Short mmCIF file of N, CA and C in Angstrom, two decimals:
data_model
loop_
_atom_site.label_atom_id
_atom_site.label_comp_id
_atom_site.label_asym_id
_atom_site.label_seq_id
_atom_site.Cartn_x
_atom_site.Cartn_y
_atom_site.Cartn_z
N MET D 1 6.47 11.80 -32.07
CA MET D 1 6.18 11.45 -30.69
C MET D 1 4.88 10.65 -30.58
N THR D 2 3.91 10.98 -31.43
CA THR D 2 2.63 10.27 -31.41
C THR D 2 2.82 8.80 -31.73
N TYR D 3 3.77 8.52 -32.61
CA TYR D 3 4.04 7.13 -32.99
C TYR D 3 4.41 6.30 -31.76
N TYR D 4 5.21 6.86 -30.87
CA TYR D 4 5.63 6.12 -29.68
C TYR D 4 4.45 5.86 -28.75
N TRP D 5 3.55 6.84 -28.62
CA TRP D 5 2.38 6.63 -27.76
C TRP D 5 1.45 5.57 -28.36
N VAL D 6 1.30 5.59 -29.65
CA VAL D 6 0.46 4.57 -30.31
C VAL D 6 1.09 3.19 -30.12
N SER D 7 2.41 3.11 -30.28
CA SER D 7 3.10 1.83 -30.09
C SER D 7 2.96 1.34 -28.65
N ALA D 8 3.14 2.25 -27.70
CA ALA D 8 3.00 1.88 -26.29
C ALA D 8 1.57 1.42 -26.00
N GLY D 9 0.60 2.11 -26.56
CA GLY D 9 -0.79 1.72 -26.37
C GLY D 9 -1.08 0.34 -26.94
N LEU D 10 -0.54 0.06 -28.10
CA LEU D 10 -0.73 -1.26 -28.70
C LEU D 10 -0.08 -2.37 -27.87
N VAL D 11 1.08 -2.07 -27.32
CA VAL D 11 1.76 -3.05 -26.46
C VAL D 11 0.92 -3.31 -25.22
N VAL D 12 0.39 -2.26 -24.61
CA VAL D 12 -0.43 -2.43 -23.40
C VAL D 12 -1.69 -3.22 -23.73
N VAL D 13 -2.36 -2.88 -24.82
CA VAL D 13 -3.57 -3.60 -25.22
C VAL D 13 -3.24 -5.07 -25.49
N SER D 14 -2.14 -5.32 -26.14
CA SER D 14 -1.73 -6.70 -26.43
C SER D 14 -1.49 -7.48 -25.14
N LEU D 15 -0.84 -6.84 -24.19
CA LEU D 15 -0.59 -7.50 -22.90
C LEU D 15 -1.89 -7.79 -22.16
N VAL D 16 -2.81 -6.84 -22.17
CA VAL D 16 -4.10 -7.05 -21.51
C VAL D 16 -4.85 -8.21 -22.16
N VAL D 17 -4.87 -8.25 -23.47
CA VAL D 17 -5.54 -9.34 -24.19
C VAL D 17 -4.87 -10.67 -23.86
N LEU D 18 -3.57 -10.68 -23.83
CA LEU D 18 -2.83 -11.90 -23.50
C LEU D 18 -3.17 -12.40 -22.11
N VAL D 19 -3.23 -11.49 -21.14
CA VAL D 19 -3.58 -11.87 -19.76
C VAL D 19 -5.00 -12.42 -19.70
N LEU D 20 -5.93 -11.77 -20.40
CA LEU D 20 -7.32 -12.23 -20.39
C LEU D 20 -7.45 -13.61 -21.04
N VAL D 21 -6.77 -13.82 -22.14
CA VAL D 21 -6.80 -15.12 -22.80
C VAL D 21 -6.20 -16.20 -21.91
N ALA D 22 -5.09 -15.88 -21.24
CA ALA D 22 -4.45 -16.84 -20.34
C ALA D 22 -5.39 -17.20 -19.18
N ALA D 23 -6.07 -16.19 -18.63
CA ALA D 23 -7.00 -16.46 -17.52
C ALA D 23 -8.15 -17.35 -17.98
N ARG D 24 -8.67 -17.08 -19.16
CA ARG D 24 -9.77 -17.90 -19.67
C ARG D 24 -9.31 -19.33 -19.96
N LEU D 25 -8.12 -19.45 -20.52
CA LEU D 25 -7.56 -20.78 -20.80
C LEU D 25 -7.37 -21.57 -19.50
N ARG D 26 -6.87 -20.88 -18.49
CA ARG D 26 -6.64 -21.54 -17.21
C ARG D 26 -7.96 -22.03 -16.61
N ARG D 27 -8.99 -21.20 -16.70
CA ARG D 27 -10.30 -21.60 -16.18
C ARG D 27 -10.84 -22.79 -16.96
N ALA D 28 -10.70 -22.77 -18.28
CA ALA D 28 -11.17 -23.88 -19.11
C ALA D 28 -10.43 -25.17 -18.77
N LEU D 29 -9.12 -25.06 -18.55
CA LEU D 29 -8.35 -26.25 -18.20
C LEU D 29 -8.78 -26.81 -16.84
N ARG D 30 -9.08 -25.92 -15.91
CA ARG D 30 -9.54 -26.36 -14.59
C ARG D 30 -10.87 -27.09 -14.71
N GLN D 31 -11.79 -26.54 -15.52
CA GLN D 31 -13.08 -27.20 -15.72
C GLN D 31 -12.91 -28.54 -16.41
N PHE D 32 -12.01 -28.59 -17.38
CA PHE D 32 -11.74 -29.85 -18.08
C PHE D 32 -11.19 -30.89 -17.10
N SER D 33 -10.29 -30.45 -16.22
CA SER D 33 -9.71 -31.36 -15.24
C SER D 33 -10.78 -31.90 -14.29
N THR D 34 -11.69 -31.02 -13.86
CA THR D 34 -12.78 -31.45 -12.99
C THR D 34 -13.67 -32.45 -13.71
N LEU D 35 -14.00 -32.17 -14.95
CA LEU D 35 -14.84 -33.07 -15.74
C LEU D 35 -14.14 -34.42 -15.93
N ARG D 36 -12.84 -34.37 -16.17
CA ARG D 36 -12.08 -35.61 -16.36
C ARG D 36 -12.09 -36.46 -15.09
N SER D 37 -11.94 -35.78 -13.93
CA SER D 37 -11.96 -36.51 -12.65
C SER D 37 -13.32 -37.15 -12.41
N ALA D 38 -14.39 -36.41 -12.71
CA ALA D 38 -15.74 -36.96 -12.52
C ALA D 38 -15.97 -38.15 -13.46
N THR D 39 -15.52 -38.01 -14.70
CA THR D 39 -15.67 -39.11 -15.66
C THR D 39 -14.89 -40.33 -15.21
N GLN D 40 -13.69 -40.11 -14.69
CA GLN D 40 -12.88 -41.22 -14.21
C GLN D 40 -13.54 -41.93 -13.04
N ALA D 41 -14.18 -41.16 -12.15
CA ALA D 41 -14.87 -41.75 -11.00
C ALA D 41 -16.04 -42.62 -11.47
N VAL D 42 -16.79 -42.13 -12.45
CA VAL D 42 -17.92 -42.91 -12.98
C VAL D 42 -17.42 -44.18 -13.65
N LEU D 43 -16.35 -44.07 -14.43
CA LEU D 43 -15.81 -45.25 -15.10
C LEU D 43 -15.28 -46.27 -14.09
N ASP D 44 -14.63 -45.80 -13.04
CA ASP D 44 -14.14 -46.72 -12.01
C ASP D 44 -15.30 -47.43 -11.32
N SER D 45 -16.38 -46.69 -11.07
CA SER D 45 -17.56 -47.28 -10.44
C SER D 45 -18.18 -48.34 -11.34
N GLU D 46 -18.33 -48.00 -12.62
CA GLU D 46 -18.89 -48.97 -13.57
C GLU D 46 -18.01 -50.21 -13.69
N LEU D 47 -16.71 -50.00 -13.69
CA LEU D 47 -15.78 -51.14 -13.76
C LEU D 47 -15.93 -52.03 -12.53
N GLY D 48 -16.08 -51.42 -11.37
CA GLY D 48 -16.29 -52.19 -10.14
C GLY D 48 -17.56 -53.02 -10.21
N LEU D 49 -18.63 -52.42 -10.74
CA LEU D 49 -19.89 -53.16 -10.88
C LEU D 49 -19.74 -54.32 -11.86
N LEU D 50 -19.03 -54.08 -12.96
CA LEU D 50 -18.82 -55.16 -13.93
C LEU D 50 -18.00 -56.30 -13.34
N ARG D 51 -16.99 -55.95 -12.56
CA ARG D 51 -16.17 -57.00 -11.93
C ARG D 51 -16.99 -57.80 -10.93
N ALA D 52 -17.84 -57.11 -10.15
CA ALA D 52 -18.68 -57.81 -9.18
C ALA D 52 -19.65 -58.74 -9.90
N ARG D 53 -20.22 -58.26 -11.01
CA ARG D 53 -21.16 -59.10 -11.76
C ARG D 53 -20.45 -60.31 -12.36
N ARG D 54 -19.25 -60.09 -12.88
CA ARG D 54 -18.50 -61.21 -13.45
C ARG D 54 -18.18 -62.25 -12.37
N ALA D 55 -17.81 -61.77 -11.17
CA ALA D 55 -17.51 -62.70 -10.08
C ALA D 55 -18.77 -63.47 -9.68
N ALA D 56 -19.91 -62.79 -9.61
CA ALA D 56 -21.16 -63.47 -9.26
C ALA D 56 -21.53 -64.51 -10.31
N LEU D 57 -21.34 -64.17 -11.58
CA LEU D 57 -21.63 -65.15 -12.64
C LEU D 57 -20.70 -66.35 -12.57
N ALA D 58 -19.44 -66.10 -12.23
CA ALA D 58 -18.49 -67.22 -12.11
C ALA D 58 -18.88 -68.14 -10.96
N VAL D 59 -19.31 -67.55 -9.84
CA VAL D 59 -19.75 -68.37 -8.69
C VAL D 59 -20.98 -69.18 -9.08
N ALA D 60 -21.93 -68.55 -9.75
CA ALA D 60 -23.15 -69.27 -10.16
C ALA D 60 -22.83 -70.40 -11.12
N ALA D 61 -21.92 -70.15 -12.05
CA ALA D 61 -21.53 -71.19 -13.00
C ALA D 61 -20.84 -72.35 -12.29
N ARG D 62 -20.00 -72.01 -11.31
CA ARG D 62 -19.31 -73.06 -10.56
C ARG D 62 -20.32 -73.90 -9.78
N ARG D 63 -21.31 -73.25 -9.18
CA ARG D 63 -22.32 -73.99 -8.42
C ARG D 63 -23.13 -74.89 -9.36
N ARG D 64 -23.45 -74.38 -10.53
CA ARG D 64 -24.20 -75.19 -11.48
C ARG D 64 -23.41 -76.42 -11.92
N SER D 65 -22.11 -76.23 -12.12
CA SER D 65 -21.30 -77.35 -12.57
C SER D 65 -21.07 -78.37 -11.45
N GLU D 66 -21.22 -77.94 -10.20
CA GLU D 66 -21.02 -78.86 -9.06
C GLU D 66 -22.30 -79.59 -8.67
N GLU D 67 -23.45 -79.18 -9.24
CA GLU D 67 -24.72 -79.86 -8.90
C GLU D 67 -24.68 -81.30 -9.38
N PRO D 68 -25.25 -82.18 -8.57
CA PRO D 68 -25.29 -83.59 -9.02
C PRO D 68 -26.21 -83.74 -10.24
N GLU D 69 -25.96 -84.80 -11.00
CA GLU D 69 -26.74 -85.06 -12.20
C GLU D 69 -28.19 -85.33 -11.81
N GLY D 70 -29.11 -84.87 -12.66
CA GLY D 70 -30.53 -85.15 -12.43
C GLY D 70 -31.23 -84.08 -11.63
N HIS D 71 -30.55 -83.05 -11.18
CA HIS D 71 -31.24 -81.98 -10.42
C HIS D 71 -31.36 -80.75 -11.23
#
């Protein structure tokens, strides 16, 4: 009879450990998702700045090429 109680106890302990590991994994995934979203926002912002700079450089180059000779 003791064998059955030990087996039942091991099953319960295993289930508790499984639930705790799942909860921790879920929390880690949520934090990873938040970090990924923040990183994506920073990258999008940087990309926007690079595009604006490239457009400004193109406008400046166009103006330089349109200047009359000798100026």
